[in-house]
C-alpha atoms as a PDB file:
ATOM      1  CA  MET A   1     189.759   1.882 -75.892  1.00  0.00           C
ATOM      2  CA  SER A   2     193.447   2.082 -76.780  1.00  0.00           C
ATOM      3  CA  THR A   3     194.011  -1.589 -77.556  1.00  0.00           C
ATOM      4  CA  ALA A   4     196.880  -1.998 -80.032  1.00  0.00           C
ATOM      5  CA  THR A   5     196.076  -3.617 -83.390  1.00  0.00           C
ATOM      6  CA  THR A   6     198.041  -5.396 -86.081  1.00  0.00           C
ATOM      7  CA  ALA A   7     197.495  -2.364 -88.300  1.00  0.00           C
ATOM      8  CA  GLY A   8     199.599  -0.264 -85.932  1.00  0.00           C
ATOM      9  CA  MET A   9     196.629   1.892 -84.963  1.00  0.00           C
ATOM     10  CA  PRO A  10     194.841   1.759 -81.614  1.00  0.00           C
ATOM     11  CA  GLU A  11     191.294   0.473 -81.767  1.00  0.00           C
ATOM     12  CA  ARG A  12     189.770   3.902 -81.231  1.00  0.00           C
ATOM     13  CA  ASP A  13     191.613   5.413 -84.167  1.00  0.00           C
ATOM     14  CA  LEU A  14     190.793   2.437 -86.378  1.00  0.00           C
ATOM     15  CA  VAL A  15     187.122   3.106 -85.706  1.00  0.00           C
ATOM     16  CA  PHE A  16     187.595   6.852 -86.234  1.00  0.00           C
ATOM     17  CA  HIS A  17     189.513   6.116 -89.456  1.00  0.00           C
ATOM     18  CA  ALA A  18     186.705   3.894 -90.747  1.00  0.00           C
ATOM     19  CA  ALA A  19     184.099   6.498 -89.804  1.00  0.00           C
ATOM     20  CA  ALA A  20     186.085   9.166 -91.660  1.00  0.00           C
ATOM     21  CA  ILE A  21     186.285   7.031 -94.804  1.00  0.00           C
ATOM     22  CA  LYS A  22     182.611   6.030 -94.667  1.00  0.00           C
ATOM     23  CA  ARG A  23     181.701   9.658 -93.812  1.00  0.00           C
ATOM     24  CA  HIS A  24     178.157   8.974 -92.650  1.00  0.00           C
ATOM     25  CA  ALA A  25     177.495   5.291 -92.130  1.00  0.00           C
ATOM     26  CA  PRO A  26     175.777   2.830 -89.813  1.00  0.00           C
ATOM     27  CA  LEU A  27     177.648   1.119 -87.014  1.00  0.00           C
ATOM     28  CA  ALA A  28     177.911  -2.250 -88.761  1.00  0.00           C
ATOM     29  CA  ALA A  29     179.606  -0.770 -91.836  1.00  0.00           C
ATOM     30  CA  ILE A  30     182.112   1.165 -89.739  1.00  0.00           C
ATOM     31  CA  ALA A  31     182.926  -1.852 -87.581  1.00  0.00           C
ATOM     32  CA  HIS A  32     183.392  -4.061 -90.652  1.00  0.00           C
ATOM     33  CA  LEU A  33     185.789  -1.641 -92.306  1.00  0.00           C
ATOM     34  CA  ALA A  34     187.692  -1.092 -89.045  1.00  0.00           C
ATOM     35  CA  GLY A  35     187.924  -4.852 -88.508  1.00  0.00           C
ATOM     36  CA  VAL A  36     186.767  -4.668 -84.902  1.00  0.00           C
ATOM     37  CA  PRO A  37     183.777  -6.304 -83.169  1.00  0.00           C
ATOM     38  CA  GLU A  38     180.581  -4.319 -83.568  1.00  0.00           C
ATOM     39  CA  ALA A  39     180.098  -3.985 -79.813  1.00  0.00           C
ATOM     40  CA  ARG A  40     183.535  -2.442 -79.382  1.00  0.00           C
ATOM     41  CA  ALA A  41     183.028  -0.062 -82.304  1.00  0.00           C
ATOM     42  CA  GLN A  42     179.716   0.957 -80.756  1.00  0.00           C
ATOM     43  CA  ALA A  43     181.408   1.741 -77.453  1.00  0.00           C
ATOM     44  CA  VAL A  44     184.034   3.864 -79.225  1.00  0.00           C
ATOM     45  CA  LEU A  45     181.466   5.783 -81.241  1.00  0.00           C
ATOM     46  CA  GLU A  46     179.093   6.350 -78.342  1.00  0.00           C
ATOM     47  CA  GLN A  47     181.967   7.679 -76.255  1.00  0.00           C
ATOM     48  CA  ALA A  48     182.990   9.911 -79.168  1.00  0.00           C
ATOM     49  CA  VAL A  49     179.446  11.269 -79.496  1.00  0.00           C
ATOM     50  CA  ALA A  50     179.331  11.963 -75.759  1.00  0.00           C
ATOM     51  CA  GLY A  51     182.675  13.764 -75.978  1.00  0.00           C
ATOM     52  CA  GLY A  52     181.738  15.849 -79.003  1.00  0.00           C
ATOM     53  CA  ARG A  53     184.106  14.067 -81.382  1.00  0.00           C
ATOM     54  CA  ALA A  54     181.385  12.350 -83.432  1.00  0.00           C
ATOM     55  CA  MET A  55     177.793  12.925 -84.488  1.00  0.00           C
ATOM     56  CA  GLU A  56     174.983  10.388 -84.781  1.00  0.00           C
ATOM     57  CA  ALA A  57     171.810  10.799 -86.819  1.00  0.00           C
ATOM     58  CA  LYS A  58     169.288   8.091 -87.714  1.00  0.00           C
ATOM     59  CA  GLY A  59     171.733   5.364 -86.737  1.00  0.00           C
ATOM     60  CA  ALA A  60     174.607   6.714 -88.846  1.00  0.00           C
ATOM     61  CA  PHE A  61     177.850   8.126 -87.447  1.00  0.00           C
ATOM     62  CA  ALA A  62     180.326  10.741 -88.652  1.00  0.00           C
ATOM     63  CA  LEU A  63     183.327  12.467 -87.080  1.00  0.00           C
ATOM     64  CA  THR A  64     183.071  16.134 -86.228  1.00  0.00           C
ATOM     65  CA  PRO A  65     185.357  18.388 -88.314  1.00  0.00           C
ATOM     66  CA  LEU A  66     187.758  18.965 -85.404  1.00  0.00           C
ATOM     67  CA  ALA A  67     188.014  15.242 -84.679  1.00  0.00           C
ATOM     68  CA  GLY A  68     188.717  14.649 -88.359  1.00  0.00           C
ATOM     69  CA  VAL A  69     191.544  17.179 -88.361  1.00  0.00           C
ATOM     70  CA  ALA A  70     193.032  15.655 -85.205  1.00  0.00           C
ATOM     71  CA  LEU A  71     192.892  12.188 -86.775  1.00  0.00           C
ATOM     72  CA  GLN A  72     194.682  13.442 -89.884  1.00  0.00           C
ATOM     73  CA  ALA A  73     197.451  14.798 -87.655  1.00  0.00           C
ATOM     74  CA  ARG A  74     197.945  11.349 -86.104  1.00  0.00           C
ATOM     75  CA  TYR A  75     198.358   9.600 -89.450  1.00  0.00           C
ATOM     76  CA  THR A  76     202.045  10.454 -89.565  1.00  0.00           C
ATOM     77  CA  ARG A  77     202.496   8.332 -86.447  1.00  0.00           C
ATOM     78  CA  TYR A  78     200.850   5.327 -88.099  1.00  0.00           C
ATOM     79  CA  PHE A  79     201.816   5.555 -91.764  1.00  0.00           C
ATOM     80  CA  THR A  80     205.326   7.046 -92.007  1.00  0.00           C
ATOM     81  CA  HIS A  81     206.796   3.600 -92.673  1.00  0.00           C
ATOM     82  CA  LEU A  82     204.405   3.032 -95.590  1.00  0.00           C
ATOM     83  CA  ARG A  83     205.097   6.461 -97.052  1.00  0.00           C
ATOM     84  CA  ALA A  84     208.784   5.536 -97.078  1.00  0.00           C
ATOM     85  CA  ASP A  85     208.258   1.993 -98.413  1.00  0.00           C
ATOM     86  CA  GLU A  86     209.203   1.909-102.115  1.00  0.00           C
ATOM     87  CA  GLY A  87     207.031  -1.115-102.808  1.00  0.00           C
ATOM     88  CA  PHE A  88     203.950   0.418-101.215  1.00  0.00           C
ATOM     89  CA  VAL A  89     204.501   3.756-102.921  1.00  0.00           C
ATOM     90  CA  ALA A  90     204.913   2.057-106.312  1.00  0.00           C
ATOM     91  CA  ALA A  91     201.675   0.117-105.783  1.00  0.00           C
ATOM     92  CA  TYR A  92     199.886   3.314-104.761  1.00  0.00           C
ATOM     93  CA  GLU A  93     201.124   5.088-107.888  1.00  0.00           C
ATOM     94  CA  GLY A  94     199.915   2.140-109.964  1.00  0.00           C
ATOM     95  CA  PHE A  95     196.504   2.514-108.363  1.00  0.00           C
ATOM     96  CA  GLU A  96     196.409   6.210-109.235  1.00  0.00           C
ATOM     97  CA  ARG A  97     197.180   5.405-112.876  1.00  0.00           C
ATOM     98  CA  ILE A  98     194.315   2.938-113.270  1.00  0.00           C
ATOM     99  CA  ASN A  99     192.049   5.190-111.212  1.00  0.00           C
ATOM    100  CA  ARG A 100     191.837   7.449-114.261  1.00  0.00           C
ATOM    101  CA  THR A 101     190.591   4.492-116.301  1.00  0.00           C
ATOM    102  CA  LEU A 102     188.043   3.625-113.618  1.00  0.00           C
ATOM    103  CA  LYS A 103     186.691   7.183-113.710  1.00  0.00           C
ATOM    104  CA  GLN A 104     186.118   6.925-117.462  1.00  0.00           C
ATOM    105  CA  ILE A 105     184.429   3.537-117.112  1.00  0.00           C
ATOM    106  CA  ILE A 106     182.024   4.914-114.511  1.00  0.00           C
ATOM    107  CA  THR A 107     181.324   7.973-116.675  1.00  0.00           C
ATOM    108  CA  ASP A 108     180.510   5.655-119.587  1.00  0.00           C
ATOM    109  CA  TRP A 109     178.277   3.598-117.300  1.00  0.00           C
ATOM    110  CA  GLN A 110     176.323   6.592-116.049  1.00  0.00           C
ATOM    111  CA  THR A 111     175.995   8.484-119.358  1.00  0.00           C
ATOM    112  CA  LEU A 112     175.468   7.853-123.061  1.00  0.00           C
ATOM    113  CA  ASP A 113     176.607   9.875-126.059  1.00  0.00           C
ATOM    114  CA  VAL A 114     173.498  10.751-128.066  1.00  0.00           C
ATOM    115  CA  GLY A 115     174.010  13.022-131.056  1.00  0.00           C
ATOM    116  CA  GLY A 116     177.204  14.387-129.557  1.00  0.00           C
ATOM    117  CA  ALA A 117     175.549  15.202-126.221  1.00  0.00           C
ATOM    118  CA  LYS A 118     175.925  13.349-122.950  1.00  0.00           C
ATOM    119  CA  VAL A 119     172.651  12.076-121.492  1.00  0.00           C
ATOM    120  CA  ALA A 120     171.911   9.949-118.449  1.00  0.00           C
ATOM    121  CA  ASN A 121     172.117   6.230-119.121  1.00  0.00           C
ATOM    122  CA  ASP A 122     168.714   4.663-118.526  1.00  0.00           C
ATOM    123  CA  HIS A 123     170.330   1.215-118.913  1.00  0.00           C
ATOM    124  CA  SER A 124     167.929   0.140-121.639  1.00  0.00           C
ATOM    125  CA  ASP A 125     170.862  -0.540-123.975  1.00  0.00           C
ATOM    126  CA  LYS A 126     171.954  -3.905-122.596  1.00  0.00           C
ATOM    127  CA  ALA A 127     174.774  -4.299-125.117  1.00  0.00           C
ATOM    128  CA  HIS A 128     176.300  -0.988-124.021  1.00  0.00           C
ATOM    129  CA  ASP A 129     176.059  -1.939-120.352  1.00  0.00           C
ATOM    130  CA  ALA A 130     177.552  -5.381-120.974  1.00  0.00           C
ATOM    131  CA  ALA A 131     180.503  -3.806-122.797  1.00  0.00           C
ATOM    132  CA  VAL A 132     181.144  -1.424-119.906  1.00  0.00           C
ATOM    133  CA  ILE A 133     181.017  -4.287-117.385  1.00  0.00           C
ATOM    134  CA  ASP A 134     183.520  -6.182-119.555  1.00  0.00           C
ATOM    135  CA  ARG A 135     185.832  -3.163-119.371  1.00  0.00           C
ATOM    136  CA  LEU A 136     185.365  -3.091-115.602  1.00  0.00           C
ATOM    137  CA  GLY A 137     186.383  -6.751-115.469  1.00  0.00           C
ATOM    138  CA  SER A 138     189.519  -6.017-117.476  1.00  0.00           C
ATOM    139  CA  LEU A 139     190.401  -3.147-115.174  1.00  0.00           C
ATOM    140  CA  HIS A 140     189.906  -5.399-112.152  1.00  0.00           C
ATOM    141  CA  GLU A 141     192.434  -7.848-113.570  1.00  0.00           C
ATOM    142  CA  GLN A 142     194.963  -4.998-113.581  1.00  0.00           C
ATOM    143  CA  ALA A 143     193.911  -3.917-110.100  1.00  0.00           C
ATOM    144  CA  GLU A 144     194.292  -7.355-108.513  1.00  0.00           C
ATOM    145  CA  GLY A 145     198.076  -7.288-108.582  1.00  0.00           C
ATOM    146  CA  ILE A 146     198.173  -3.752-107.213  1.00  0.00           C
ATOM    147  CA  LEU A 147     195.717  -4.622-104.446  1.00  0.00           C
ATOM    148  CA  GLY A 148     197.780  -7.667-103.560  1.00  0.00           C
ATOM    149  CA  ARG A 149     200.952  -5.598-103.223  1.00  0.00           C
ATOM    150  CA  LEU A 150     199.166  -3.024-101.061  1.00  0.00           C
ATOM    151  CA  ALA A 151     197.684  -5.686 -98.785  1.00  0.00           C
ATOM    152  CA  ALA A 152     201.083  -7.394 -98.467  1.00  0.00           C
ATOM    153  CA  LYS A 153     202.293  -4.245 -96.705  1.00  0.00           C
ATOM    154  CA  LEU A 154     199.040  -3.520 -94.822  1.00  0.00           C
ATOM    155  CA  PRO A 155     196.894  -6.689 -94.562  1.00  0.00           C
ATOM    156  CA  ARG A 156     193.812  -4.735 -93.496  1.00  0.00           C
ATOM    157  CA  LEU A 157     193.536  -3.499 -97.100  1.00  0.00           C
ATOM    158  CA  LYS A 158     192.447  -6.983 -98.235  1.00  0.00           C
ATOM    159  CA  TYR A 159     188.976  -5.833 -97.131  1.00  0.00           C
ATOM    160  CA  TYR A 160     188.762  -3.745-100.302  1.00  0.00           C
ATOM    161  CA  ALA A 161     189.986  -6.488-102.618  1.00  0.00           C
ATOM    162  CA  ASP A 162     187.301  -8.837-101.303  1.00  0.00           C
ATOM    163  CA  LYS A 163     184.574  -6.202-101.599  1.00  0.00           C
ATOM    164  CA  LEU A 164     185.576  -5.202-105.129  1.00  0.00           C
ATOM    165  CA  LEU A 165     185.599  -8.791-106.347  1.00  0.00           C
ATOM    166  CA  ALA A 166     182.181  -9.456-104.808  1.00  0.00           C
ATOM    167  CA  ALA A 167     180.716  -6.353-106.468  1.00  0.00           C
ATOM    168  CA  LEU A 168     182.225  -7.217-109.847  1.00  0.00           C
ATOM    169  CA  GLU A 169     180.919 -10.782-109.718  1.00  0.00           C
ATOM    170  CA  ALA A 170     177.425  -9.534-108.834  1.00  0.00           C
ATOM    171  CA  ALA A 171     177.507  -7.070-111.759  1.00  0.00           C
ATOM    172  CA  GLU A 172     178.714  -9.786-114.137  1.00  0.00           C
ATOM    173  CA  ASP A 173     175.850 -11.992-112.945  1.00  0.00           C
ATOM    174  CA  GLY A 174     173.365  -9.394-114.136  1.00  0.00           C
ATOM    175  CA  GLU A 175     172.849  -7.271-111.017  1.00  0.00           C
ATOM    176  CA  ALA A 176     173.785  -3.976-112.651  1.00  0.00           C
ATOM    177  CA  GLU A 177     173.288  -1.891-109.501  1.00  0.00           C
ATOM    178  CA  TRP A 178     176.556  -3.347-108.171  1.00  0.00           C
ATOM    179  CA  VAL A 179     178.536  -1.225-110.640  1.00  0.00           C
ATOM    180  CA  SER A 180     177.970   2.182-109.067  1.00  0.00           C
ATOM    181  CA  ASP A 181     174.942   2.314-106.743  1.00  0.00           C
ATOM    182  CA  ILE A 182     175.898   4.526-103.779  1.00  0.00           C
ATOM    183  CA  ARG A 183     173.327   2.786-101.548  1.00  0.00           C
ATOM    184  CA  ARG A 184     175.380  -0.419-101.422  1.00  0.00           C
ATOM    185  CA  ASP A 185     178.997  -1.570-101.514  1.00  0.00           C
ATOM    186  CA  SER A 186     179.066  -1.295-105.301  1.00  0.00           C
ATOM    187  CA  TYR A 187     182.324  -1.423-107.233  1.00  0.00           C
ATOM    188  CA  HIS A 188     182.521   2.342-107.540  1.00  0.00           C
ATOM    189  CA  THR A 189     181.564   2.913-103.891  1.00  0.00           C
ATOM    190  CA  VAL A 190     184.251   0.557-102.608  1.00  0.00           C
ATOM    191  CA  TRP A 191     186.831   1.885-105.074  1.00  0.00           C
ATOM    192  CA  PHE A 192     186.111   5.437-103.924  1.00  0.00           C
ATOM    193  CA  GLU A 193     186.592   4.385-100.291  1.00  0.00           C
ATOM    194  CA  LEU A 194     189.824   2.564-101.113  1.00  0.00           C
ATOM    195  CA  HIS A 195     191.099   5.689-102.859  1.00  0.00           C
ATOM    196  CA  GLU A 196     190.191   7.754 -99.797  1.00  0.00           C
ATOM    197  CA  GLU A 197     192.032   5.262 -97.578  1.00  0.00           C
ATOM    198  CA  LEU A 198     195.155   5.399 -99.739  1.00  0.00           C
ATOM    199  CA  LEU A 199     195.148   9.184 -99.865  1.00  0.00           C
ATOM    200  CA  ARG A 200     194.990   9.292 -96.072  1.00  0.00           C
ATOM    201  CA  ILE A 201     197.784   6.753 -95.745  1.00  0.00           C
ATOM    202  CA  MET A 202     199.985   8.670 -98.165  1.00  0.00           C
ATOM    203  CA  GLY A 203     199.069  12.143 -96.883  1.00  0.00           C
ATOM    204  CA  ARG A 204     197.811  13.221-100.298  1.00  0.00           C
ATOM    205  CA  GLU A 205     194.798  15.236-101.437  1.00  0.00           C
ATOM    206  CA  ARG A 206     192.150  14.014-103.845  1.00  0.00           C
ATOM    207  CA  GLU A 207     192.340  15.597-107.304  1.00  0.00           C
ATOM    208  CA  GLU A 208     188.917  16.871-108.357  1.00  0.00           C
END
């Protein structure tokens, strides 16, 4: 299970890395993010469960806390070159800047200002929702260049660019759940996972 990959991580750690980002996800989703065949990801995860490094419940897998800490310790081995790469760091910092805009867009999607108070958006105001999706499209135009520069240094990251574009196009076609529904690879879900990936690569902590 230690086959080398083009990402510089052995297959086992790619699967562990994907499981850590997904947190509690089915095999297919973990394998897709890791970029490895489903059968091989299954073998890794089943071995990890047997060895106490992962947990499985209702077909979803997650790393144990100790396995997660051990994985974090190995990141230096895999990502030191990216942390020292000026181009990658600049692209990451660009992502962090527009991440603040994304947070506001999602807040405006999920809530409405009624009489000075924030209430849950029931999505009955189609004009409001359309305006927010337009803002999401504008943000994505800014993100595309950043995502391209990140993927130029680590091609595996193209996964996120493809997923984000697919979610945006679905939302623009009228399927509003693709903006932020946590039960699918919505724009916000994929963005959140990309942010988690970048934080792990850079050795940073998420700001709450």
